Amino acid sequence: MNVLVLYGSSRDNGNTEQLTQLVLEGVPHTSIRLRDKDIQSIHDQRHDPEGFSSVADDYDEVIKAVLDHDVLIFATPIYWYGMSGHMKNFVDRWSQSLRDKRYNFKQSMGLKQAYVMATGGDEPRVKGLPLIQQFQYIFGFVGMPFEGYIIGEGNKPGDVLEDKRAIADAKILNGLLKGKQ
């Protein structure tokens, strides 16, 4: 089992990253910070007979890493009650991968396991649920099993480390991932 975490935050070492690091403690993994990648917005050509035009950015590099891993952790702060712009931009480009003849995208994604890590400061366990549902629909569309999620509460960096429930959930997920090695 190999694990890839996709960080969607625009902040270094923010709450989402800190909570995700607890989940990954002692678990070999690869990390990609989407903010460090040049991933252009989608130019929707789903219905063009020729399909999507090639884009000179880092998307292919990131999607190849996704396809090379068995467990995917989507880690995003809850920004305005949804996923971060970096994460959304990346997921939007999946439309391109679905039509790309180099990948059997849906079949490949169906062999993976997905988790979501999210943190926010305004009642995130309630107001973050539409975000979790959005990921559930996204994963369902590509046939990828949605194994679980953790929502943590935190506004300023480090606040999430005071969220006892999120810390307990992180330890449980950490044990589960260690058991899959």
PDB file of C-alpha atoms in Angstrom, residues 36-175:
ATOM      1  CA  ASP A  36       3.333  24.597  -5.297  1.00  0.00           C
ATOM      2  CA  LYS A  37       2.141  23.229  -8.639  1.00  0.00           C
ATOM      3  CA  ASP A  38       1.134  25.179 -11.709  1.00  0.00           C
ATOM      4  CA  ILE A  39      -2.264  23.674 -12.479  1.00  0.00           C
ATOM      5  CA  GLN A  40      -4.211  25.799 -14.922  1.00  0.00           C
ATOM      6  CA  SER A  41      -7.969  26.194 -14.712  1.00  0.00           C
ATOM      7  CA  ILE A  42      -9.919  23.852 -16.913  1.00  0.00           C
ATOM      8  CA  HIS A  43     -10.867  24.969 -20.391  1.00  0.00           C
ATOM      9  CA  ASP A  44     -13.968  22.833 -20.771  1.00  0.00           C
ATOM     10  CA  GLN A  45     -13.704  20.867 -24.002  1.00  0.00           C
ATOM     11  CA  ARG A  46     -15.608  17.788 -22.851  1.00  0.00           C
ATOM     12  CA  HIS A  47     -17.985  17.996 -25.786  1.00  0.00           C
ATOM     13  CA  ASP A  48     -15.492  18.990 -28.481  1.00  0.00           C
ATOM     14  CA  PRO A  49     -15.017  16.166 -31.007  1.00  0.00           C
ATOM     15  CA  GLU A  50     -11.221  16.453 -30.640  1.00  0.00           C
ATOM     16  CA  GLY A  51     -11.428  16.483 -26.846  1.00  0.00           C
ATOM     17  CA  PHE A  52      -9.129  18.500 -24.636  1.00  0.00           C
ATOM     18  CA  SER A  53      -6.103  20.382 -25.876  1.00  0.00           C
ATOM     19  CA  SER A  54      -2.785  19.721 -24.219  1.00  0.00           C
ATOM     20  CA  VAL A  55      -1.957  22.146 -21.384  1.00  0.00           C
ATOM     21  CA  ALA A  56       1.629  23.055 -20.485  1.00  0.00           C
ATOM     22  CA  ASP A  57       1.412  22.870 -16.686  1.00  0.00           C
ATOM     23  CA  ASP A  58       2.036  20.451 -13.791  1.00  0.00           C
ATOM     24  CA  TYR A  59      -1.317  18.656 -13.902  1.00  0.00           C
ATOM     25  CA  ASP A  60      -0.030  15.555 -15.716  1.00  0.00           C
ATOM     26  CA  GLU A  61       2.774  15.178 -13.161  1.00  0.00           C
ATOM     27  CA  VAL A  62       0.274  15.284 -10.305  1.00  0.00           C
ATOM     28  CA  ILE A  63      -2.265  12.964 -11.934  1.00  0.00           C
ATOM     29  CA  LYS A  64       0.469  10.414 -12.679  1.00  0.00           C
ATOM     30  CA  ALA A  65       1.372  10.462  -8.968  1.00  0.00           C
ATOM     31  CA  VAL A  66      -2.308   9.950  -8.118  1.00  0.00           C
ATOM     32  CA  LEU A  67      -2.512   6.969 -10.463  1.00  0.00           C
ATOM     33  CA  ASP A  68       0.681   5.472  -8.971  1.00  0.00           C
ATOM     34  CA  HIS A  69      -0.720   5.347  -5.408  1.00  0.00           C
ATOM     35  CA  ASP A  70      -3.266   3.087  -3.729  1.00  0.00           C
ATOM     36  CA  VAL A  71      -4.517   5.371  -0.954  1.00  0.00           C
ATOM     37  CA  LEU A  72      -5.327   9.026  -1.610  1.00  0.00           C
ATOM     38  CA  ILE A  73      -5.805  11.576   1.156  1.00  0.00           C
ATOM     39  CA  PHE A  74      -7.428  14.824   0.057  1.00  0.00           C
ATOM     40  CA  ALA A  75      -6.490  17.398   2.705  1.00  0.00           C
ATOM     41  CA  THR A  76      -8.191  20.765   2.414  1.00  0.00           C
ATOM     42  CA  PRO A  77      -9.152  23.575   4.701  1.00  0.00           C
ATOM     43  CA  ILE A  78     -12.824  24.490   4.590  1.00  0.00           C
ATOM     44  CA  TYR A  79     -12.791  27.779   2.685  1.00  0.00           C
ATOM     45  CA  TRP A  80     -16.177  29.479   2.490  1.00  0.00           C
ATOM     46  CA  TYR A  81     -17.842  26.137   3.265  1.00  0.00           C
ATOM     47  CA  GLY A  82     -16.151  24.266   0.418  1.00  0.00           C
ATOM     48  CA  MET A  83     -12.800  22.894  -0.652  1.00  0.00           C
ATOM     49  CA  SER A  84      -9.898  25.226  -1.309  1.00  0.00           C
ATOM     50  CA  GLY A  85      -9.440  26.781  -4.726  1.00  0.00           C
ATOM     51  CA  HIS A  86      -6.252  24.768  -5.267  1.00  0.00           C
ATOM     52  CA  MET A  87      -8.116  21.513  -4.623  1.00  0.00           C
ATOM     53  CA  LYS A  88     -11.141  22.478  -6.707  1.00  0.00           C
ATOM     54  CA  ASN A  89      -8.971  23.518  -9.635  1.00  0.00           C
ATOM     55  CA  PHE A  90      -7.210  20.136  -9.510  1.00  0.00           C
ATOM     56  CA  VAL A  91     -10.450  18.133  -9.285  1.00  0.00           C
ATOM     57  CA  ASP A  92     -12.021  20.140 -12.117  1.00  0.00           C
ATOM     58  CA  ARG A  93      -9.229  18.956 -14.389  1.00  0.00           C
ATOM     59  CA  TRP A  94     -10.325  15.333 -13.845  1.00  0.00           C
ATOM     60  CA  SER A  95     -12.734  15.984 -16.724  1.00  0.00           C
ATOM     61  CA  GLN A  96      -9.649  16.122 -18.899  1.00  0.00           C
ATOM     62  CA  SER A  97      -8.276  12.836 -17.501  1.00  0.00           C
ATOM     63  CA  LEU A  98     -11.590  11.102 -18.160  1.00  0.00           C
ATOM     64  CA  ARG A  99     -11.115  11.780 -21.891  1.00  0.00           C
ATOM     65  CA  ASP A 100      -7.334  11.270 -21.988  1.00  0.00           C
ATOM     66  CA  LYS A 101      -6.503   8.099 -23.928  1.00  0.00           C
ATOM     67  CA  ARG A 102      -3.259   7.661 -21.941  1.00  0.00           C
ATOM     68  CA  TYR A 103      -5.234   6.807 -18.812  1.00  0.00           C
ATOM     69  CA  ASN A 104      -8.068   4.451 -18.051  1.00  0.00           C
ATOM     70  CA  PHE A 105      -9.008   7.002 -15.421  1.00  0.00           C
ATOM     71  CA  LYS A 106     -12.272   5.642 -14.003  1.00  0.00           C
ATOM     72  CA  GLN A 107     -11.013   2.071 -13.852  1.00  0.00           C
ATOM     73  CA  SER A 108      -7.745   3.181 -12.207  1.00  0.00           C
ATOM     74  CA  MET A 109      -9.502   5.395  -9.669  1.00  0.00           C
ATOM     75  CA  GLY A 110     -11.864   2.538  -8.798  1.00  0.00           C
ATOM     76  CA  LEU A 111      -8.885   0.584  -7.465  1.00  0.00           C
ATOM     77  CA  LYS A 112      -7.921   3.269  -4.947  1.00  0.00           C
ATOM     78  CA  GLN A 113      -9.139   4.219  -1.488  1.00  0.00           C
ATOM     79  CA  ALA A 114      -9.969   7.837  -0.692  1.00  0.00           C
ATOM     80  CA  TYR A 115      -9.971   9.763   2.572  1.00  0.00           C
ATOM     81  CA  VAL A 116     -10.709  13.427   3.230  1.00  0.00           C
ATOM     82  CA  MET A 117      -9.116  15.601   5.894  1.00  0.00           C
ATOM     83  CA  ALA A 118     -10.752  18.988   6.421  1.00  0.00           C
ATOM     84  CA  THR A 119     -10.492  21.722   9.031  1.00  0.00           C
ATOM     85  CA  GLY A 120     -12.404  24.917   9.587  1.00  0.00           C
ATOM     86  CA  GLY A 121     -13.319  27.392  12.247  1.00  0.00           C
ATOM     87  CA  ASP A 122     -17.073  27.947  11.947  1.00  0.00           C
ATOM     88  CA  GLU A 123     -18.838  24.832  13.267  1.00  0.00           C
ATOM     89  CA  PRO A 124     -16.953  22.656  10.782  1.00  0.00           C
ATOM     90  CA  ARG A 125     -18.517  19.337  11.828  1.00  0.00           C
ATOM     91  CA  VAL A 126     -21.877  20.696  10.681  1.00  0.00           C
ATOM     92  CA  LYS A 127     -20.999  23.303   8.071  1.00  0.00           C
ATOM     93  CA  GLY A 128     -18.261  21.109   6.565  1.00  0.00           C
ATOM     94  CA  LEU A 129     -20.647  18.256   5.791  1.00  0.00           C
ATOM     95  CA  PRO A 130     -21.615  19.610   2.343  1.00  0.00           C
ATOM     96  CA  LEU A 131     -17.893  19.546   1.505  1.00  0.00           C
ATOM     97  CA  ILE A 132     -17.712  15.897   2.555  1.00  0.00           C
ATOM     98  CA  GLN A 133     -20.815  15.153   0.503  1.00  0.00           C
ATOM     99  CA  GLN A 134     -19.241  16.905  -2.493  1.00  0.00           C
ATOM    100  CA  PHE A 135     -16.193  14.637  -2.223  1.00  0.00           C
ATOM    101  CA  GLN A 136     -18.506  11.628  -1.864  1.00  0.00           C
ATOM    102  CA  TYR A 137     -20.217  12.533  -5.152  1.00  0.00           C
ATOM    103  CA  ILE A 138     -16.882  13.185  -6.887  1.00  0.00           C
ATOM    104  CA  PHE A 139     -15.432   9.870  -5.742  1.00  0.00           C
ATOM    105  CA  GLY A 140     -18.663   8.066  -6.640  1.00  0.00           C
ATOM    106  CA  PHE A 141     -18.574   9.505 -10.153  1.00  0.00           C
ATOM    107  CA  VAL A 142     -15.126   8.006 -10.798  1.00  0.00           C
ATOM    108  CA  GLY A 143     -15.944   4.792  -8.892  1.00  0.00           C
ATOM    109  CA  MET A 144     -13.411   5.392  -6.125  1.00  0.00           C
ATOM    110  CA  PRO A 145     -14.263   3.972  -2.704  1.00  0.00           C
ATOM    111  CA  PHE A 146     -14.660   6.702  -0.073  1.00  0.00           C
ATOM    112  CA  GLU A 147     -13.196   5.149   3.057  1.00  0.00           C
ATOM    113  CA  GLY A 148     -13.718   7.989   5.511  1.00  0.00           C
ATOM    114  CA  TYR A 149     -13.071  11.521   6.626  1.00  0.00           C
ATOM    115  CA  ILE A 150     -11.979  13.597   9.564  1.00  0.00           C
ATOM    116  CA  ILE A 151     -13.202  17.115  10.207  1.00  0.00           C
ATOM    117  CA  GLY A 152     -11.188  19.161  12.674  1.00  0.00           C
ATOM    118  CA  GLU A 153     -11.936  22.507  14.251  1.00  0.00           C
ATOM    119  CA  GLY A 154      -9.342  25.240  14.075  1.00  0.00           C
ATOM    120  CA  ASN A 155      -8.982  28.778  12.877  1.00  0.00           C
ATOM    121  CA  LYS A 156      -5.487  30.022  13.731  1.00  0.00           C
ATOM    122  CA  PRO A 157      -2.613  27.637  12.903  1.00  0.00           C
ATOM    123  CA  GLY A 158      -2.287  25.128  15.723  1.00  0.00           C
ATOM    124  CA  ASP A 159      -5.879  25.427  16.954  1.00  0.00           C
ATOM    125  CA  VAL A 160      -6.754  21.977  15.599  1.00  0.00           C
ATOM    126  CA  LEU A 161      -4.276  20.403  18.014  1.00  0.00           C
ATOM    127  CA  GLU A 162      -6.719  21.381  20.798  1.00  0.00           C
ATOM    128  CA  ASP A 163      -9.580  19.506  19.105  1.00  0.00           C
ATOM    129  CA  LYS A 164      -9.653  16.289  21.142  1.00  0.00           C
ATOM    130  CA  ARG A 165     -12.175  14.578  18.881  1.00  0.00           C
ATOM    131  CA  ALA A 166     -10.133  15.276  15.734  1.00  0.00           C
ATOM    132  CA  ILE A 167      -6.951  14.098  17.450  1.00  0.00           C
ATOM    133  CA  ALA A 168      -8.662  10.859  18.540  1.00  0.00           C
ATOM    134  CA  ASP A 169     -10.009  10.310  15.014  1.00  0.00           C
ATOM    135  CA  ALA A 170      -6.526  10.954  13.583  1.00  0.00           C
ATOM    136  CA  LYS A 171      -5.013   8.323  15.874  1.00  0.00           C
ATOM    137  CA  ILE A 172      -7.641   5.776  14.812  1.00  0.00           C
ATOM    138  CA  LEU A 173      -7.005   6.437  11.110  1.00  0.00           C
ATOM    139  CA  ASN A 174      -3.254   6.312  11.726  1.00  0.00           C
ATOM    140  CA  GLY A 175      -3.612   2.827  13.236  1.00  0.00           C
TER     141      GLY A 175
END
